[in-house]
Amino acid sequence: MLSFFYTTVGFFFNTMMVVLTVYVFLWSRLYLSLSGVEKAANSNNNKALGAILNQQFIIQLGLFTALPMIVENSLEHGFLQAVWDFLTMQLQLSSVFYTFSMGTRTHFFGRTVLHGGAKYRATGRGFVVQHKSFSENYRLYARSHFIKAIELGLILTVYASYSPLAKDTLVYITMTISSWFLVISWIMAPFVFNPSGFDWLKTVYDFDEFMNWIWYDGGLFAKAEQSWERWWYEEQEHLRTTSPWGKRVEILLDLRFFFFQYGIVHHLGIAANSTSFVVYLLSWIYIFVAFGIFLLISYARDKYAAKEHIYFRLVQFLVIIVGILVIVVLLQFTAFKFSDVFTSLLAFIPTGWGLLSIAQVLRPLVQSTWLWDSVVYVARLYDILFGVIVMAPVAFLSWMPGCQSMQTRILFNEAFSRGLRIFQIVTGKKSGD
């Protein structure tokens, strides 16, 4: 029975449950901190909470899941050799690769269970030494890994800001170290295991190629590798063939971003510590005003940007002046704080993504209206934002000296890495000549 479970559908179901548990844990901690329940529990000096966190720390590091492998290797090769093999695997970043592959299985298995449409994905079995561009990695892993990692990273950041338990750095690290490892693995694994992934010149070229891919308009005959818009439509094809229940569940899952907004807006200075539901309803004014400004600028750009450029700049100038005046008035006559401008972005950017996700589910209804062009344009801006967030740590490591050499040494053996470095030097000298 165990063989049947781990070699068929049970293995994928178990993997999906592990990731869902991480989601439930982090969203629950976030709601507890934003609602004030965690603060009330912490004020009672609850020692049982500390004991639970200590036990959780041991479990969440994955030590229990690694024990069977260590025991099996101990029987075959001896205890010391088993421990050494385990440490060697960690130095080779095997845990990073496994965590990333776990996200791949969870995403596609969950999507297939919810919407159907299972199909074979050819992966190949060759020894890959070719550098993959950033745009290709983004196309492959944006929806399955990058966006989910950014969501979890945002939750962990907000939790660190509003949780009384997070004020103690050791407690915060104890609770979230495995979750941060998941976030880092899902973002960095495609680049860590990508040959020349931290080469500065290749990183600059990859970002230029990514921006060209984002803004490329090739029409109906463009491929997903050439055009962002074509790729975007292909990524939501499963929503066109899903059942009505699949659409309902998808919309229900997207509502979590609105709960995120609900928790944040009550902590804004302009809310004046009010817990009324009216505060949440009034916060939607910000969404409608931002969307109205977007439509105004889009209209001015289409009408004036080509021939009467001065009028387009005038509209932009007036929008900036009115925005500054509104902020000044709020600072003068309400409890509004200037920091609320940045804090509100943590609430409304996820809300916008939730609205986009729902619009994709309701595409047959929305596509026939004037709103669909705005949906496509805003979705493009969101993918630019996500791409910049993912590219930032890659660019930093590419800029740091020694990272490229270290990555090459980890990925390949000594002879191959030495040959690769010689090849880079020779080609660089030729290009310089």
Coordinates of C-alpha atoms in Angstrom, one line a residue:
M1 CA 0.0 0.0 0.0
L2 CA 2.9 2.4 0.7
S3 CA 4.4 1.6 -2.6
F4 CA 1.1 2.3 -4.3
F5 CA 0.7 5.6 -2.4
Y6 CA 4.2 7.0 -3.2
T7 CA 4.4 5.8 -6.8
T8 CA 0.9 7.0 -8.1
V9 CA -1.5 9.8 -7.4
G10 CA -0.9 9.8 -3.6
F11 CA 2.5 11.2 -3.9
F12 CA 1.2 14.3 -5.8
F13 CA -1.7 14.7 -3.4
N14 CA 0.7 14.6 -0.4
T15 CA 3.0 17.2 -2.0
M16 CA 0.0 19.5 -2.7
M17 CA -1.2 19.1 0.9
V18 CA 2.3 20.2 2.2
V19 CA 2.2 23.4 0.1
L20 CA -1.4 24.1 1.1
T21 CA -0.4 23.7 4.7
V22 CA 2.2 26.4 4.3
Y23 CA -0.4 28.7 2.7
V24 CA -2.9 28.1 5.5
F25 CA -0.3 28.6 8.2
L26 CA 1.0 31.9 6.8
W27 CA -2.4 33.4 6.0
S28 CA -3.7 32.3 9.5
R29 CA -0.7 33.9 11.2
L30 CA -1.3 37.1 9.2
Y31 CA -5.0 37.3 10.1
L32 CA -4.2 36.7 13.8
S33 CA -1.7 39.5 13.8
L34 CA -3.8 42.0 11.8
S35 CA -7.0 41.3 13.8
G36 CA -5.2 41.8 17.2
V37 CA -5.9 38.3 18.5
E38 CA -2.2 37.5 18.5
K39 CA -1.5 40.7 20.5
A40 CA -4.1 39.7 23.1
A41 CA -2.7 36.2 23.4
N42 CA 0.8 37.5 23.7
S43 CA -0.1 39.9 26.5
N44 CA -1.2 37.0 28.7
N45 CA 2.4 35.7 28.7
N46 CA 1.3 32.4 27.3
K47 CA 4.2 30.0 27.9
A48 CA 2.4 27.2 26.0
L49 CA 2.8 29.2 22.8
G50 CA 6.6 29.2 23.2
A51 CA 6.7 25.5 23.7
I52 CA 4.6 24.9 20.6
L53 CA 6.8 27.2 18.5
N54 CA 9.9 25.2 19.7
Q55 CA 8.4 21.9 18.5
Q56 CA 7.2 23.5 15.3
F57 CA 10.8 24.7 14.6
I58 CA 12.1 21.1 14.7
I59 CA 9.4 19.8 12.4
Q60 CA 9.4 22.6 9.8
L61 CA 13.1 22.3 9.1
G62 CA 12.4 18.9 7.4
L63 CA 14.5 16.9 9.8
F64 CA 11.8 14.2 10.2
T65 CA 11.5 13.8 6.4
A66 CA 15.2 13.4 6.0
L67 CA 15.6 10.7 8.7
P68 CA 14.4 7.8 6.5
M69 CA 17.1 8.6 3.9
I70 CA 19.8 8.9 6.6
V71 CA 18.7 5.6 8.2
E72 CA 18.7 3.8 4.8
N73 CA 22.2 5.1 3.9
S74 CA 23.4 4.1 7.4
L75 CA 22.4 0.5 6.8
E76 CA 24.1 0.5 3.4
H77 CA 27.2 2.6 3.9
G78 CA 27.5 3.3 7.7
F79 CA 26.3 6.2 9.9
L80 CA 29.2 8.6 9.3
Q81 CA 29.1 8.1 5.5
A82 CA 25.3 8.7 5.6
V83 CA 25.7 11.9 7.5
W84 CA 28.4 13.1 5.1
D85 CA 26.3 12.3 2.1
F86 CA 23.4 14.2 3.6
L87 CA 25.7 17.3 4.2
T88 CA 27.1 17.0 0.7
M89 CA 23.6 17.1 -0.7
Q90 CA 22.8 20.3 1.2
L91 CA 26.0 21.9 -0.1
Q92 CA 25.0 20.9 -3.6
L93 CA 21.6 22.7 -3.0
S94 CA 19.6 19.6 -3.4
S95 CA 17.0 20.9 -1.0
V96 CA 16.6 24.0 -3.1
F97 CA 16.0 21.9 -6.2
Y98 CA 13.5 19.6 -4.4
T99 CA 11.6 22.5 -2.9
F100 CA 11.3 24.0 -6.4
S101 CA 10.1 20.8 -8.0
M102 CA 7.6 20.4 -5.2
G103 CA 6.1 23.7 -6.3
T104 CA 5.9 22.5 -9.9
R105 CA 4.0 19.3 -8.9
T106 CA 1.7 21.2 -6.6
H107 CA 0.8 23.9 -9.2
F108 CA 0.0 21.6 -12.1
F109 CA -1.6 18.8 -10.0
G110 CA -3.8 21.4 -8.3
R111 CA -4.8 23.0 -11.6
T112 CA -5.6 19.7 -13.1
V113 CA -7.8 18.6 -10.2
L114 CA -9.6 21.9 -10.3
H115 CA -10.0 22.5 -14.0
G116 CA -9.0 19.3 -15.8
G117 CA -6.9 19.3 -18.9
A118 CA -4.0 17.0 -18.0
K119 CA -1.3 16.7 -20.6
Y120 CA 2.3 15.5 -21.1
R121 CA 5.0 18.0 -20.7
A122 CA 8.3 17.0 -22.4
T123 CA 11.2 17.9 -20.2
G124 CA 14.1 16.1 -21.9
R125 CA 16.9 14.1 -20.2
G126 CA 20.0 15.7 -21.6
F127 CA 22.9 17.3 -19.8
V128 CA 22.0 21.0 -20.1
V129 CA 24.9 23.5 -20.4
Q130 CA 23.1 26.1 -22.4
H131 CA 22.1 29.4 -20.7
K132 CA 18.3 30.0 -20.5
S133 CA 17.2 33.6 -20.9
F134 CA 15.2 35.4 -18.2
S135 CA 12.2 35.7 -20.4
E136 CA 12.1 32.0 -20.9
N137 CA 12.4 31.2 -17.2
Y138 CA 9.6 33.8 -16.5
R139 CA 7.3 32.2 -19.1
L140 CA 7.9 28.7 -17.6
Y141 CA 7.7 29.6 -13.8
A142 CA 5.9 32.9 -13.4
R143 CA 2.5 31.5 -12.6
S144 CA 3.6 28.3 -10.9
H145 CA 6.4 29.7 -8.7
F146 CA 7.4 33.4 -8.9
I147 CA 4.0 34.9 -8.2
K148 CA 3.2 32.5 -5.4
A149 CA 6.7 33.2 -3.8
I150 CA 6.1 36.9 -4.0
E151 CA 2.7 36.5 -2.3
L152 CA 4.2 34.4 0.5
G153 CA 7.1 36.9 0.8
L154 CA 4.7 39.8 1.1
I155 CA 2.7 38.0 3.8
L156 CA 5.9 37.3 5.8
T157 CA 7.0 41.0 5.4
V158 CA 3.6 42.4 6.6
Y159 CA 3.6 39.8 9.4
A160 CA 7.0 41.1 10.6
S161 CA 5.6 44.6 10.6
Y162 CA 2.3 44.0 12.5
S163 CA 2.9 41.0 14.7
P164 CA 3.9 41.5 18.3
L165 CA 5.7 38.1 18.3
A166 CA 7.8 39.3 15.4
K167 CA 9.3 42.0 17.5
D168 CA 11.5 39.3 19.0
T169 CA 13.8 38.5 16.1
L170 CA 14.6 35.0 17.3
V171 CA 10.9 34.1 17.6
Y172 CA 10.2 35.5 14.1
I173 CA 13.1 33.5 12.6
T174 CA 12.0 30.4 14.4
M175 CA 8.5 30.7 13.0
T176 CA 9.3 31.7 9.4
I177 CA 12.7 30.3 8.5
S178 CA 11.3 27.4 6.5
S179 CA 8.7 29.6 4.8
W180 CA 11.5 32.1 3.8
F181 CA 13.5 29.1 2.5
L182 CA 10.5 28.1 0.3
V183 CA 10.2 31.7 -1.0
I184 CA 13.9 31.9 -1.9
S185 CA 13.9 28.5 -3.5
W186 CA 10.9 29.2 -5.7
I187 CA 12.4 32.5 -6.9
M188 CA 16.1 31.7 -7.2
A189 CA 16.2 28.0 -8.2
P190 CA 15.8 28.5 -12.0
F191 CA 18.8 30.9 -11.9
V192 CA 21.0 29.0 -9.5
F193 CA 20.8 26.0 -11.7
N194 CA 21.0 28.0 -14.9
P195 CA 24.5 27.9 -16.5
S196 CA 26.0 31.5 -16.4
G197 CA 23.0 32.5 -14.5
F198 CA 24.9 35.2 -12.5
D199 CA 27.0 36.6 -15.4
W200 CA 26.5 40.4 -15.3
L201 CA 26.5 40.9 -19.1
K202 CA 24.0 38.1 -19.7
T203 CA 21.8 39.5 -16.9
V204 CA 21.7 42.9 -18.6
Y205 CA 21.0 41.4 -22.0
D206 CA 18.3 39.1 -20.4
F207 CA 16.5 42.1 -18.9
D208 CA 16.5 44.0 -22.2
E209 CA 15.1 40.9 -23.9
F210 CA 12.5 40.5 -21.2
M211 CA 11.3 44.1 -21.7
N212 CA 11.2 43.6 -25.5
W213 CA 9.1 40.4 -25.0
I214 CA 6.7 42.3 -22.7
W215 CA 6.0 45.1 -25.2
Y216 CA 6.2 43.1 -28.4
D217 CA 3.1 43.4 -30.5
G218 CA 3.2 40.7 -33.2
G219 CA -0.5 40.3 -33.9
L220 CA -2.4 37.0 -34.2
F221 CA 0.5 35.0 -35.6
A222 CA 3.0 35.8 -32.8
K223 CA 4.2 32.9 -30.6
A224 CA 4.3 32.8 -26.8
E225 CA 8.1 33.0 -27.0
Q226 CA 7.8 36.3 -28.9
S227 CA 4.9 38.1 -27.4
W228 CA 3.8 38.6 -23.8
E229 CA 0.1 39.0 -24.8
R230 CA 0.1 35.6 -26.6
W231 CA 1.7 34.0 -23.6
W232 CA -0.8 35.6 -21.3
Y233 CA -3.8 34.3 -23.2
E234 CA -2.3 30.8 -23.3
E235 CA -1.8 30.8 -19.5
Q236 CA -5.5 31.2 -19.0
E237 CA -6.7 28.7 -21.5
H238 CA -7.6 26.2 -18.7
L239 CA -10.2 28.7 -17.5
R240 CA -12.1 28.6 -20.8
T241 CA -12.6 24.8 -20.6
T242 CA -13.2 24.4 -16.9
S243 CA -16.6 23.6 -15.3
P244 CA -18.8 26.2 -13.6
W245 CA -17.7 24.8 -10.3
G246 CA -14.1 25.3 -11.3
K247 CA -14.7 29.0 -12.0
R248 CA -16.5 29.4 -8.7
V249 CA -13.7 27.9 -6.7
E250 CA -11.1 30.0 -8.6
I251 CA -13.0 33.2 -7.8
L252 CA -13.4 32.0 -4.2
L253 CA -9.6 31.5 -3.9
D254 CA -9.0 35.0 -5.4
L255 CA -11.0 36.6 -2.6
R256 CA -8.1 36.1 -0.2
F257 CA -6.5 39.3 -1.7
F258 CA -9.5 41.3 -0.6
F259 CA -9.2 40.0 3.0
F260 CA -5.6 41.1 2.8
Q261 CA -6.8 44.6 2.0
Y262 CA -9.4 44.4 4.7
G263 CA -6.7 43.7 7.3
I264 CA -4.2 46.4 6.2
V265 CA -6.6 49.4 5.8
H266 CA -7.7 49.3 9.4
H267 CA -4.0 49.9 10.4
L268 CA -3.6 53.0 8.3
G269 CA -3.3 56.3 10.2
I270 CA -6.3 57.8 8.4
A271 CA -8.5 55.0 9.8
A272 CA -7.8 56.4 13.3
N273 CA -7.8 52.9 14.9
S274 CA -11.4 52.3 13.8
T275 CA -12.5 48.7 13.4
S276 CA -15.7 49.6 11.5
F277 CA -16.5 47.8 8.3
V278 CA -17.2 51.2 6.7
V279 CA -13.4 51.8 6.7
Y280 CA -13.0 48.9 4.3
L281 CA -15.8 50.1 2.1
L282 CA -14.3 53.6 1.9
S283 CA -10.9 52.1 1.0
W284 CA -12.4 51.0 -2.3
I285 CA -12.6 54.7 -3.3
Y286 CA -8.9 54.5 -3.6
I287 CA -9.3 51.7 -6.1
F288 CA -11.9 53.5 -8.2
V289 CA -9.9 56.8 -8.2
A290 CA -6.7 55.0 -9.2
F291 CA -8.5 53.2 -12.0
G292 CA -10.1 56.4 -13.1
I293 CA -6.7 58.2 -13.3
F294 CA -5.4 55.2 -15.3
L295 CA -8.2 55.5 -17.8
L296 CA -7.7 59.3 -18.0
I297 CA -4.0 59.0 -18.8
S298 CA -4.6 56.2 -21.2
Y299 CA -7.2 58.3 -23.1
A300 CA -4.9 61.3 -23.2
R301 CA -2.0 59.1 -24.4
D302 CA -4.0 57.6 -27.3
K303 CA -5.4 61.0 -28.3
Y304 CA -2.5 63.4 -27.8
A305 CA 0.7 61.5 -27.4
A306 CA 1.4 61.1 -31.1
K307 CA 0.7 64.6 -32.6
E308 CA -0.1 67.0 -29.7
H309 CA 2.4 65.8 -27.1
I310 CA 2.2 69.0 -25.0
Y311 CA -1.4 68.3 -24.1
F312 CA -0.5 64.8 -22.9
R313 CA 2.2 66.2 -20.7
L314 CA -0.3 68.8 -19.4
V315 CA -2.7 66.1 -18.4
Q316 CA 0.1 64.3 -16.5
F317 CA 1.1 67.5 -14.8
L318 CA -2.5 68.2 -13.7
V319 CA -2.9 64.7 -12.3
I320 CA 0.3 65.1 -10.2
I321 CA -0.7 68.5 -8.9
V322 CA -4.2 67.3 -7.9
G323 CA -2.6 64.3 -6.2
I324 CA -0.3 66.5 -4.2
L325 CA -3.1 68.8 -3.2
V326 CA -5.2 65.9 -2.1
I327 CA -2.4 64.6 0.1
V328 CA -1.9 68.0 1.6
V329 CA -5.6 68.4 2.4
L330 CA -5.7 64.9 4.0
L331 CA -2.6 65.7 6.1
Q332 CA -4.2 68.9 7.3
F333 CA -7.7 67.9 8.1
T334 CA -7.6 64.1 8.8
A335 CA -5.4 61.6 10.7
F336 CA -3.7 60.7 7.5
K337 CA 0.0 60.0 7.7
F338 CA 2.4 60.3 4.8
S339 CA 3.5 56.7 5.4
D340 CA 0.0 55.6 4.6
V341 CA 0.8 56.2 0.9
F342 CA 3.3 53.4 0.9
T343 CA 1.4 51.2 3.4
S344 CA -1.7 51.3 1.3
L345 CA 0.3 49.9 -1.7
L346 CA 0.7 46.7 0.3
A347 CA -3.1 46.5 0.4
F348 CA -4.2 47.7 -3.0
I349 CA -1.6 46.0 -5.3
P350 CA -2.8 42.5 -4.1
T351 CA -6.4 43.7 -4.5
G352 CA -5.7 44.7 -8.1
W353 CA -4.2 41.3 -8.8
G354 CA -7.3 39.7 -7.3
L355 CA -9.5 41.8 -9.6
L356 CA -7.4 40.8 -12.6
S357 CA -7.6 37.1 -11.7
I358 CA -11.4 37.3 -11.4
A359 CA -11.6 39.2 -14.7
Q360 CA -9.7 36.3 -16.4
V361 CA -12.2 33.9 -15.0
L362 CA -15.1 36.1 -16.2
R363 CA -13.4 36.6 -19.6
P364 CA -16.4 35.6 -21.7
L365 CA -18.4 38.4 -20.1
V366 CA -15.6 41.1 -19.8
Q367 CA -13.9 40.6 -23.2
S368 CA -16.9 42.0 -25.1
T369 CA -16.8 45.3 -23.1
W370 CA -14.5 48.3 -23.2
L371 CA -12.9 47.2 -19.9
W372 CA -10.9 44.3 -21.5
D373 CA -8.3 46.5 -23.1
S374 CA -7.6 48.0 -19.7
V375 CA -7.4 44.6 -18.1
V376 CA -4.8 43.5 -20.6
Y377 CA -2.7 46.6 -20.1
V378 CA -2.8 46.5 -16.3
A379 CA -1.9 42.8 -16.4
R380 CA 1.1 43.7 -18.5
L381 CA 2.2 46.3 -15.9
Y382 CA 1.8 43.6 -13.2
D383 CA 4.1 41.2 -15.0
I384 CA 6.6 44.0 -15.4
L385 CA 6.5 44.5 -11.7
F386 CA 6.8 40.8 -10.9
G387 CA 9.7 40.5 -13.4
V388 CA 11.6 43.4 -11.8
I389 CA 11.1 41.8 -8.3
V390 CA 12.4 38.5 -9.5
M391 CA 15.3 40.1 -11.4
A392 CA 16.5 42.2 -8.5
P393 CA 18.2 39.4 -6.5
V394 CA 19.6 37.9 -9.7
A395 CA 21.1 41.3 -10.7
F396 CA 22.5 41.8 -7.2
L397 CA 24.2 38.4 -7.2
S398 CA 25.5 39.0 -10.8
W399 CA 27.0 42.3 -9.6
M400 CA 28.7 40.7 -6.6
P401 CA 32.2 39.4 -7.5
G402 CA 32.8 35.7 -7.3
C403 CA 29.1 34.5 -7.5
Q404 CA 29.5 33.4 -11.1
S405 CA 32.6 31.4 -10.4
M406 CA 31.0 29.8 -7.3
Q407 CA 27.9 28.9 -9.3
T408 CA 30.0 27.3 -12.1
R409 CA 32.0 25.3 -9.6
I410 CA 28.8 24.0 -7.9
L411 CA 27.0 23.0 -11.1
F412 CA 29.9 21.3 -12.9
N413 CA 33.0 19.3 -12.0
E414 CA 36.4 20.9 -11.8
A415 CA 37.6 20.0 -15.3
F416 CA 34.5 21.2 -17.0
S417 CA 34.3 24.5 -14.9
R418 CA 37.9 25.2 -15.7
G419 CA 37.3 24.7 -19.4
L420 CA 34.2 26.9 -19.3
R421 CA 36.2 29.7 -17.6
I422 CA 38.9 29.5 -20.3
F423 CA 36.2 29.6 -23.0
Q424 CA 34.7 32.7 -21.5
I425 CA 38.1 34.4 -21.4
V426 CA 38.9 33.5 -25.0
T427 CA 35.5 34.6 -26.3
G428 CA 35.7 37.8 -24.3
K429 CA 39.2 38.6 -25.7
K430 CA 38.0 38.0 -29.3
S431 CA 34.9 40.2 -28.8
G432 CA 37.2 42.9 -27.3
D433 CA 39.5 42.7 -30.3

